[in-house]
Structure formats: structure tokens, C-alpha cells
PDB file of C-alpha atoms in Angstrom:
ATOM      1  CA  MET A   1     -12.406 -20.941 -11.961  1.00 42.00           C
ATOM      2  CA  THR A   2     -13.817 -17.600 -10.993  1.00 40.00           C
ATOM      3  CA  SER A   3     -16.149 -17.062  -8.113  1.00 40.00           C
ATOM      4  CA  SER A   4     -18.826 -15.829 -10.521  1.00 40.00           C
ATOM      5  CA  SER A   5     -18.976 -19.255 -12.101  1.00 40.00           C
ATOM      6  CA  MET A   6     -19.448 -20.967  -8.781  1.00 43.00           C
ATOM      7  CA  PRO A   7     -22.479 -19.570  -6.940  1.00 42.00           C
ATOM      8  CA  PHE A   8     -22.680 -22.617  -4.721  1.00 44.00           C
ATOM      9  CA  GLU A   9     -19.818 -22.596  -2.284  1.00 47.00           C
ATOM     10  CA  LEU A  10     -20.778 -24.784   0.597  1.00 46.00           C
ATOM     11  CA  VAL A  11     -18.835 -25.268   3.767  1.00 42.00           C
ATOM     12  CA  PRO A  12     -20.601 -27.284   6.443  1.00 41.00           C
ATOM     13  CA  SER A  13     -21.481 -24.907   9.235  1.00 35.00           C
ATOM     14  CA  SER A  14     -23.081 -27.298  11.680  1.00 34.00           C
ATOM     15  CA  PHE A  15     -19.830 -29.021  12.485  1.00 33.00           C
ATOM     16  CA  THR A  16     -17.344 -27.507  14.882  1.00 32.00           C
ATOM     17  CA  VAL A  17     -13.869 -28.832  14.482  1.00 32.00           C
ATOM     18  CA  PRO A  18     -11.995 -28.834  17.765  1.00 34.00           C
ATOM     19  CA  SER A  19      -9.281 -26.218  17.454  1.00 33.00           C
ATOM     20  CA  SER A  20      -6.748 -28.624  18.889  1.00 32.00           C
ATOM     21  CA  SER A  21      -7.406 -31.041  16.080  1.00 31.00           C
ATOM     22  CA  ILE A  22      -7.308 -28.617  13.171  1.00 29.00           C
ATOM     23  CA  VAL A  23      -4.155 -29.037  11.189  1.00 30.00           C
ATOM     24  CA  SER A  24      -2.824 -27.278   8.181  1.00 30.00           C
ATOM     25  CA  SER A  25      -4.329 -28.334   4.897  1.00 31.00           C
ATOM     26  CA  ASP A  26      -1.059 -29.921   3.858  1.00 33.00           C
ATOM     27  CA  SER A  27      -1.025 -32.236   6.835  1.00 34.00           C
ATOM     28  CA  THR A  28      -4.189 -34.077   5.726  1.00 37.00           C
ATOM     29  CA  ALA A  29      -4.764 -35.622   9.124  1.00 36.00           C
ATOM     30  CA  VAL A  30      -8.097 -37.045   8.031  1.00 42.00           C
ATOM     31  CA  PRO A  31      -7.128 -39.578   5.431  1.00 45.00           C
ATOM     32  CA  SER A  32      -8.816 -39.634   2.090  1.00 48.00           C
ATOM     33  CA  ASP A  33      -9.342 -43.051   0.642  1.00 49.00           C
ATOM     34  CA  SER A  34      -5.872 -42.701  -0.769  1.00 45.00           C
ATOM     35  CA  THR A  35      -4.268 -41.687   2.497  1.00 42.00           C
ATOM     36  CA  ALA A  36      -5.614 -44.438   4.698  1.00 38.00           C
ATOM     37  CA  VAL A  37      -2.140 -45.795   5.150  1.00 36.00           C
ATOM     38  CA  GLY A  38      -0.316 -42.535   4.882  1.00 34.00           C
ATOM     39  CA  GLU A  39      -0.325 -41.733   1.194  1.00 36.00           C
ATOM     40  CA  ASN A  40       0.069 -38.165   0.036  1.00 39.00           C
ATOM     41  CA  ALA A  41       2.025 -37.137   3.053  1.00 39.00           C
ATOM     42  CA  GLY A  42       5.130 -36.473   1.018  1.00 42.00           C
ATOM     43  CA  GLY A  43       8.696 -37.372   1.820  1.00 46.00           C
ATOM     44  CA  ALA A  44       9.339 -40.783   0.321  1.00 47.00           C
ATOM     45  CA  GLY A  45      11.821 -42.930   2.161  1.00 51.00           C
ATOM     46  CA  ALA A  46      14.837 -44.812   0.906  1.00 57.00           C
ATOM     47  CA  SER A  47      12.737 -47.887   0.084  1.00 86.00           C
ATOM     48  CA  SER A  48      10.381 -45.967  -2.208  1.00 90.00           C
ATOM     49  CA  ARG A  49      10.136 -46.329  -5.962  1.00 93.00           C
ATOM     50  CA  VAL A  50       8.457 -44.174  -8.560  1.00 96.00           C
ATOM     51  CA  VAL A  51       5.666 -46.014 -10.346  1.00 96.00           C
ATOM     52  CA  LEU A  52       4.315 -43.061 -12.345  1.00 97.00           C
ATOM     53  CA  SER A  53       6.457 -40.191 -13.582  1.00 98.00           C
ATOM     54  CA  ALA A  54       5.154 -36.775 -14.588  1.00 98.00           C
ATOM     55  CA  ALA A  55       4.977 -37.928 -18.206  1.00 98.00           C
ATOM     56  CA  ASP A  56       3.158 -41.115 -17.173  1.00 98.00           C
ATOM     57  CA  ILE A  57       0.599 -39.086 -15.208  1.00 98.00           C
ATOM     58  CA  ASP A  58       0.030 -36.753 -18.146  1.00 98.00           C
ATOM     59  CA  ARG A  59      -0.477 -39.648 -20.552  1.00 98.00           C
ATOM     60  CA  ALA A  60      -2.843 -41.378 -18.122  1.00 98.00           C
ATOM     61  CA  LEU A  61      -4.946 -38.229 -17.775  1.00 98.00           C
ATOM     62  CA  THR A  62      -5.043 -37.801 -21.556  1.00 98.00           C
ATOM     63  CA  ARG A  63      -6.317 -41.358 -21.939  1.00 98.00           C
ATOM     64  CA  ILE A  64      -8.899 -40.897 -19.183  1.00 98.00           C
ATOM     65  CA  ALA A  65     -10.139 -37.683 -20.848  1.00 98.00           C
ATOM     66  CA  TYR A  66     -10.758 -39.569 -24.096  1.00 97.00           C
ATOM     67  CA  GLU A  67     -12.467 -42.372 -22.173  1.00 98.00           C
ATOM     68  CA  ILE A  68     -14.760 -39.903 -20.432  1.00 98.00           C
ATOM     69  CA  LEU A  69     -15.834 -38.319 -23.722  1.00 97.00           C
ATOM     70  CA  GLU A  70     -16.401 -41.716 -25.279  1.00 97.00           C
ATOM     71  CA  ALA A  71     -18.398 -43.041 -22.321  1.00 97.00           C
ATOM     72  CA  ASN A  72     -20.506 -39.864 -22.256  1.00 96.00           C
ATOM     73  CA  LYS A  73     -20.815 -39.775 -26.061  1.00 95.00           C
ATOM     74  CA  GLY A  74     -19.541 -36.204 -25.983  1.00 95.00           C
ATOM     75  CA  SER A  75     -19.424 -33.446 -23.415  1.00 94.00           C
ATOM     76  CA  GLU A  76     -23.133 -32.688 -23.021  1.00 95.00           C
ATOM     77  CA  ASN A  77     -24.226 -32.422 -19.365  1.00 96.00           C
ATOM     78  CA  LEU A  78     -20.775 -33.471 -18.215  1.00 97.00           C
ATOM     79  CA  LEU A  79     -19.313 -32.202 -14.933  1.00 98.00           C
ATOM     80  CA  LEU A  80     -16.106 -33.127 -13.116  1.00 98.00           C
ATOM     81  CA  LEU A  81     -16.022 -32.927  -9.317  1.00 98.00           C
ATOM     82  CA  GLY A  82     -12.632 -33.336  -7.688  1.00 98.00           C
ATOM     83  CA  ILE A  83     -12.323 -34.681  -4.162  1.00 97.00           C
ATOM     84  CA  PRO A  84      -9.902 -32.624  -2.051  1.00 95.00           C
ATOM     85  CA  ARG A  85      -7.150 -32.366  -2.017  1.00 92.00           C
ATOM     86  CA  ARG A  86      -5.456 -33.885  -5.028  1.00 97.00           C
ATOM     87  CA  GLY A  87      -8.617 -34.904  -6.807  1.00 98.00           C
ATOM     88  CA  TYR A  88      -9.442 -31.265  -7.504  1.00 97.00           C
ATOM     89  CA  PRO A  89      -6.288 -30.356  -9.463  1.00 98.00           C
ATOM     90  CA  LEU A  90      -6.590 -33.660 -11.291  1.00 98.00           C
ATOM     91  CA  ALA A  91     -10.173 -32.723 -12.252  1.00 98.00           C
ATOM     92  CA  GLN A  92      -8.899 -29.352 -13.497  1.00 98.00           C
ATOM     93  CA  ARG A  93      -6.237 -31.056 -15.591  1.00 98.00           C
ATOM     94  CA  LEU A  94      -8.811 -33.440 -17.032  1.00 98.00           C
ATOM     95  CA  ALA A  95     -11.103 -30.532 -17.899  1.00 98.00           C
ATOM     96  CA  ALA A  96      -8.255 -28.815 -19.760  1.00 98.00           C
ATOM     97  CA  LYS A  97      -7.621 -31.994 -21.731  1.00 98.00           C
ATOM     98  CA  LEU A  98     -11.327 -32.340 -22.525  1.00 97.00           C
ATOM     99  CA  ALA A  99     -11.337 -28.750 -23.784  1.00 97.00           C
ATOM    100  CA  ALA A 100      -8.278 -29.446 -25.932  1.00 96.00           C
ATOM    101  CA  THR A 101     -10.210 -32.284 -27.536  1.00 93.00           C
ATOM    102  CA  ASP A 102     -13.557 -30.497 -27.800  1.00 92.00           C
ATOM    103  CA  PRO A 103     -13.226 -26.687 -28.238  1.00 92.00           C
ATOM    104  CA  SER A 104     -16.882 -26.238 -27.263  1.00 93.00           C
ATOM    105  CA  ILE A 105     -15.982 -27.132 -23.673  1.00 95.00           C
ATOM    106  CA  ASP A 106     -15.337 -24.344 -21.184  1.00 96.00           C
ATOM    107  CA  PRO A 107     -13.074 -26.098 -18.664  1.00 96.00           C
ATOM    108  CA  ALA A 108     -13.881 -23.598 -15.915  1.00 95.00           C
ATOM    109  CA  ALA A 109     -17.597 -24.259 -16.306  1.00 96.00           C
ATOM    110  CA  ILE A 110     -17.463 -28.037 -15.905  1.00 97.00           C
ATOM    111  CA  VAL A 111     -15.188 -28.385 -12.866  1.00 98.00           C
ATOM    112  CA  GLY A 112     -16.064 -28.278  -9.202  1.00 97.00           C
ATOM    113  CA  GLN A 113     -14.789 -29.496  -5.870  1.00 98.00           C
ATOM    114  CA  LEU A 114     -16.700 -31.836  -3.570  1.00 97.00           C
ATOM    115  CA  ASP A 115     -15.623 -31.980   0.047  1.00 95.00           C
ATOM    116  CA  VAL A 116     -16.568 -35.224   1.787  1.00 95.00           C
ATOM    117  CA  THR A 117     -15.148 -34.573   5.249  1.00 91.00           C
ATOM    118  CA  MET A 118     -18.499 -34.440   7.036  1.00 90.00           C
ATOM    119  CA  PHE A 119     -19.702 -37.618   5.346  1.00 91.00           C
ATOM    120  CA  ARG A 120     -16.788 -39.832   6.346  1.00 87.00           C
ATOM    121  CA  ASP A 121     -17.411 -42.783   8.639  1.00 84.00           C
ATOM    122  CA  ASP A 122     -14.131 -42.483  10.523  1.00 79.00           C
ATOM    123  CA  LEU A 123     -14.409 -39.037  12.105  1.00 77.00           C
ATOM    124  CA  ALA A 124     -14.702 -40.617  15.545  1.00 74.00           C
ATOM    125  CA  HIS A 125     -11.472 -42.515  15.053  1.00 74.00           C
ATOM    126  CA  GLN A 126      -9.258 -40.055  13.219  1.00 71.00           C
ATOM    127  CA  PRO A 127      -8.018 -36.568  14.010  1.00 66.00           C
ATOM    128  CA  THR A 128      -9.849 -34.040  11.918  1.00 65.00           C
ATOM    129  CA  ARG A 129      -8.906 -31.217   9.623  1.00 69.00           C
ATOM    130  CA  ALA A 130     -10.934 -28.223   8.553  1.00 76.00           C
ATOM    131  CA  PRO A 131     -13.409 -29.138   5.796  1.00 84.00           C
ATOM    132  CA  GLN A 132     -12.512 -27.884   2.365  1.00 87.00           C
ATOM    133  CA  ARG A 133     -14.880 -25.736   0.349  1.00 91.00           C
ATOM    134  CA  THR A 134     -17.431 -27.446  -1.852  1.00 96.00           C
ATOM    135  CA  GLN A 135     -17.694 -25.563  -5.133  1.00 94.00           C
ATOM    136  CA  LEU A 136     -20.293 -26.554  -7.695  1.00 95.00           C
ATOM    137  CA  PRO A 137     -20.421 -25.398 -11.309  1.00 93.00           C
ATOM    138  CA  VAL A 138     -23.065 -22.750 -11.958  1.00 93.00           C
ATOM    139  CA  SER A 139     -25.272 -25.280 -13.732  1.00 92.00           C
ATOM    140  CA  GLY A 140     -25.681 -27.346 -10.562  1.00 94.00           C
ATOM    141  CA  ILE A 141     -25.671 -31.145 -10.587  1.00 96.00           C
ATOM    142  CA  ASP A 142     -29.305 -32.026 -11.316  1.00 97.00           C
ATOM    143  CA  ASN A 143     -29.592 -34.253 -14.404  1.00 97.00           C
ATOM    144  CA  LYS A 144     -25.858 -33.982 -15.019  1.00 97.00           C
ATOM    145  CA  VAL A 145     -23.369 -36.764 -15.568  1.00 98.00           C
ATOM    146  CA  ILE A 146     -20.949 -36.375 -12.690  1.00 98.00           C
ATOM    147  CA  VAL A 147     -17.428 -37.738 -12.875  1.00 98.00           C
ATOM    148  CA  LEU A 148     -15.916 -37.886  -9.407  1.00 98.00           C
ATOM    149  CA  VAL A 149     -12.136 -37.497  -9.584  1.00 98.00           C
ATOM    150  CA  ASP A 150      -9.668 -38.656  -6.939  1.00 98.00           C
ATOM    151  CA  ASP A 151      -5.994 -39.490  -6.874  1.00 98.00           C
ATOM    152  CA  VAL A 152      -6.016 -42.989  -5.338  1.00 97.00           C
ATOM    153  CA  LEU A 153      -8.819 -45.511  -4.881  1.00 97.00           C
ATOM    154  CA  TYR A 154      -8.201 -47.709  -1.856  1.00 96.00           C
ATOM    155  CA  SER A 155     -10.898 -48.914   0.560  1.00 95.00           C
ATOM    156  CA  GLY A 156     -13.756 -47.159  -1.273  1.00 96.00           C
ATOM    157  CA  ARG A 157     -14.892 -45.309   1.837  1.00 95.00           C
ATOM    158  CA  THR A 158     -14.006 -41.863   0.489  1.00 95.00           C
ATOM    159  CA  ILE A 159     -16.113 -42.498  -2.602  1.00 97.00           C
ATOM    160  CA  ARG A 160     -18.979 -43.758  -0.436  1.00 97.00           C
ATOM    161  CA  ALA A 161     -18.775 -40.457   1.453  1.00 96.00           C
ATOM    162  CA  ALA A 162     -18.738 -38.547  -1.839  1.00 97.00           C
ATOM    163  CA  LEU A 163     -21.908 -40.280  -2.985  1.00 97.00           C
ATOM    164  CA  ASP A 164     -23.615 -39.309   0.266  1.00 96.00           C
ATOM    165  CA  ALA A 165     -22.457 -35.710  -0.207  1.00 96.00           C
ATOM    166  CA  LEU A 166     -23.911 -35.650  -3.723  1.00 96.00           C
ATOM    167  CA  VAL A 167     -27.296 -36.807  -2.468  1.00 94.00           C
ATOM    168  CA  ASP A 168     -27.438 -33.716  -0.267  1.00 94.00           C
ATOM    169  CA  LEU A 169     -26.714 -31.430  -3.231  1.00 96.00           C
ATOM    170  CA  GLY A 170     -29.003 -32.703  -5.958  1.00 95.00           C
ATOM    171  CA  ARG A 171     -29.914 -35.571  -8.235  1.00 97.00           C
ATOM    172  CA  PRO A 172     -27.371 -36.228 -10.986  1.00 97.00           C
ATOM    173  CA  ARG A 173     -28.392 -38.390 -13.914  1.00 97.00           C
ATOM    174  CA  ALA A 174     -25.358 -40.615 -13.487  1.00 97.00           C
ATOM    175  CA  VAL A 175     -22.219 -40.715 -11.366  1.00 98.00           C
ATOM    176  CA  ARG A 176     -18.928 -42.140 -12.583  1.00 98.00           C
ATOM    177  CA  LEU A 177     -15.514 -42.391 -10.984  1.00 98.00           C
ATOM    178  CA  ALA A 178     -12.081 -41.547 -12.375  1.00 98.00           C
ATOM    179  CA  VAL A 179      -8.915 -42.183 -10.347  1.00 98.00           C
ATOM    180  CA  LEU A 180      -5.258 -41.805 -11.129  1.00 98.00           C
ATOM    181  CA  VAL A 181      -4.336 -44.998  -9.237  1.00 98.00           C
ATOM    182  CA  ASP A 182      -6.381 -47.988  -8.116  1.00 97.00           C
ATOM    183  CA  ARG A 183      -4.346 -49.790  -5.478  1.00 96.00           C
ATOM    184  CA  GLY A 184      -6.928 -52.435  -4.540  1.00 94.00           C
ATOM    185  CA  HIS A 185      -7.884 -53.515  -1.000  1.00 95.00           C
ATOM    186  CA  ARG A 186     -11.504 -52.484  -1.401  1.00 96.00           C
ATOM    187  CA  GLU A 187     -13.738 -52.630   1.686  1.00 95.00           C
ATOM    188  CA  LEU A 188     -16.894 -51.552  -0.150  1.00 96.00           C
ATOM    189  CA  PRO A 189     -18.363 -52.694  -3.504  1.00 97.00           C
ATOM    190  CA  ILE A 190     -17.066 -49.674  -5.431  1.00 96.00           C
ATOM    191  CA  ARG A 191     -15.054 -49.679  -8.632  1.00 97.00           C
ATOM    192  CA  ALA A 192     -13.654 -46.955 -10.845  1.00 98.00           C
ATOM    193  CA  ASP A 193     -14.891 -46.386 -14.399  1.00 98.00           C
ATOM    194  CA  HIS A 194     -11.631 -44.771 -15.479  1.00 98.00           C
ATOM    195  CA  VAL A 195      -8.238 -45.727 -14.011  1.00 98.00           C
ATOM    196  CA  GLY A 196      -4.851 -44.252 -14.802  1.00 98.00           C
ATOM    197  CA  LYS A 197      -2.976 -47.225 -13.417  1.00 97.00           C
ATOM    198  CA  ASN A 198      -3.942 -50.356 -11.526  1.00 97.00           C
ATOM    199  CA  LEU A 199      -1.281 -50.742  -8.877  1.00 94.00           C
ATOM    200  CA  PRO A 200      -1.283 -53.984  -6.881  1.00 91.00           C
ATOM    201  CA  THR A 201      -0.010 -53.240  -3.387  1.00 92.00           C
ATOM    202  CA  SER A 202       0.167 -54.839  -0.003  1.00 93.00           C
ATOM    203  CA  SER A 203      -1.866 -53.203   2.736  1.00 90.00           C
ATOM    204  CA  SER A 204       1.333 -52.217   4.534  1.00 92.00           C
ATOM    205  CA  GLU A 205       2.694 -50.268   1.590  1.00 94.00           C
ATOM    206  CA  LYS A 206       2.084 -46.567   1.114  1.00 94.00           C
ATOM    207  CA  VAL A 207       1.148 -44.844  -2.123  1.00 96.00           C
ATOM    208  CA  ARG A 208       2.089 -41.190  -2.332  1.00 95.00           C
ATOM    209  CA  VAL A 209       0.853 -38.879  -5.089  1.00 97.00           C
ATOM    210  CA  ARG A 210       2.694 -35.606  -5.557  1.00 97.00           C
ATOM    211  CA  LEU A 211       1.204 -32.838  -7.659  1.00 98.00           C
ATOM    212  CA  ALA A 212       2.684 -29.397  -8.179  1.00 97.00           C
ATOM    213  CA  GLU A 213      -0.641 -27.670  -7.426  1.00 97.00           C
ATOM    214  CA  ILE A 214      -0.688 -29.125  -3.892  1.00 96.00           C
ATOM    215  CA  ASP A 215       2.895 -29.960  -3.058  1.00 96.00           C
ATOM    216  CA  GLY A 216       4.603 -26.896  -4.520  1.00 94.00           C
ATOM    217  CA  ALA A 217       5.712 -25.700  -7.923  1.00 91.00           C
ATOM    218  CA  ASP A 218       9.203 -27.085  -7.324  1.00 93.00           C
ATOM    219  CA  VAL A 219       7.825 -30.611  -6.817  1.00 94.00           C
ATOM    220  CA  THR A 220       7.832 -33.011  -9.727  1.00 96.00           C
ATOM    221  CA  ASP A 221       4.562 -34.787 -10.354  1.00 97.00           C
ATOM    222  CA  GLU A 222       4.918 -38.458  -9.512  1.00 97.00           C
ATOM    223  CA  VAL A 223       3.345 -41.460  -7.836  1.00 98.00           C
ATOM    224  CA  VAL A 224       5.578 -43.277  -5.391  1.00 96.00           C
ATOM    225  CA  ILE A 225       5.087 -46.564  -3.603  1.00 94.00           C
ATOM    226  CA  GLU A 226       6.872 -47.114  -0.323  1.00 91.00           C
ATOM    227  CA  ALA A 227       7.514 -50.345   1.484  1.00 88.00           C
ATOM    228  CA  GLY A 228       5.742 -50.769   4.795  1.00 74.00           C
ATOM    229  CA  ALA A 229       7.543 -50.667   8.098  1.00 63.00           C
TER     230      ALA A 229
END
């Protein structure tokens, strides 16, 4: 996506992150909903097992893309907003698949990134990281059908934060949720409209999602579940 297609690039300026608590973007010290028990940190242990391969992830995203078009009855007024960090590349992949299905879709024009860091309810209890950039499509979000995209749905608190962030940016006509993995253990009444894989887990287990865009071009896309300590 080019900068010309994204005139709204919002980074909260009223929040000062203590320099001692800023970590590199790859460290993800503030957990997303998916990282509440350490997911996405990389480095699976000996007790890990792959539950989604690269091919599985691709097929799941293809299915979700068709579901999104069907639910929306086409691509009109459709926008995808990925939640950093892995939700954004997943949203980009979904947009490419939507464009492959409907040539009228410009994938760069329907994708954005929605940072939820400043809307989380655990900032007082977790070390922080620098907020990511919020990038909205040039059309804005008013009267649009927004599909929030994230890698793993866990407690639901990340999605709650995303909904609060959207309220500050405009008034979409509808908001839906697409996730690659739903691992259960919800703490809020939130459910996904589109799920790549429902993955029953125990609360002590860790779900790690690896994507080449975030974890490096030499990393194979996969979803791994690790046994708890």
C-alpha cells in the first residue's frame, strides 16, 4: 500500500511510552489477544506440534475470503483492518485473495492497519511496546463494512480494544471479525464471524503463529501449539 492511498496515518501522540519499557517490535511485550500466554514469540520447544502448515493457512485464508464476499454480498463498501502485528499481513493476504476472486477489487485500497495499544485494558499490568501506526484506507471507515483481522482469538480483549479504537475513528456500518485461529477461553462476549481453524486448547498451552512477513522470509508459515510448563 502506498502512502498516497493512506492519508490517515495515526499514531497516538498523547501517550509517552517509558523508554525503559520500549522493546523491539518483534518482542511484542504487550500481548495481543493471541499472545496472552506467550503466543507469537517464536521458538517452539520440543513439546510443540504444528497444527496448521503453510498450505493449511493458505487454504483457510482462501475459504475466509469467499466467506467474506458471501457475507457482504460482494465487495461493495468492504474494508479489511489488520490488528498488528500478524493481523495486518493476514489482512493483506485476504485482500489479495478477494482481488483474485473479484477483479474489480483493488487490494491496496481496501486494507488498513488498526493499532489498539492505547485502548488495551492491561497497560498498567504489562510492559509496553511502542504503538504501531494506524493506517486507514483513503475512503475512511464511515458507512463501510469493516472486517477486523487478527491471527488468534483468545480472551476477546484485543478485539474489545479494537472496537473502542474504531469508535474514535468513525462510524462503520458494520464490523465483523476474521481470525486465523480461535483457541477459546473467551473472557468477553465476542465471537469471530470467520475462523480459519477452531483450536481447543488448555489455558496453559501456547499458540504461536509464524508468518514470513513478520518472522522473516526464511521462516515457514505455520501455527504451532506448545504444551504448558
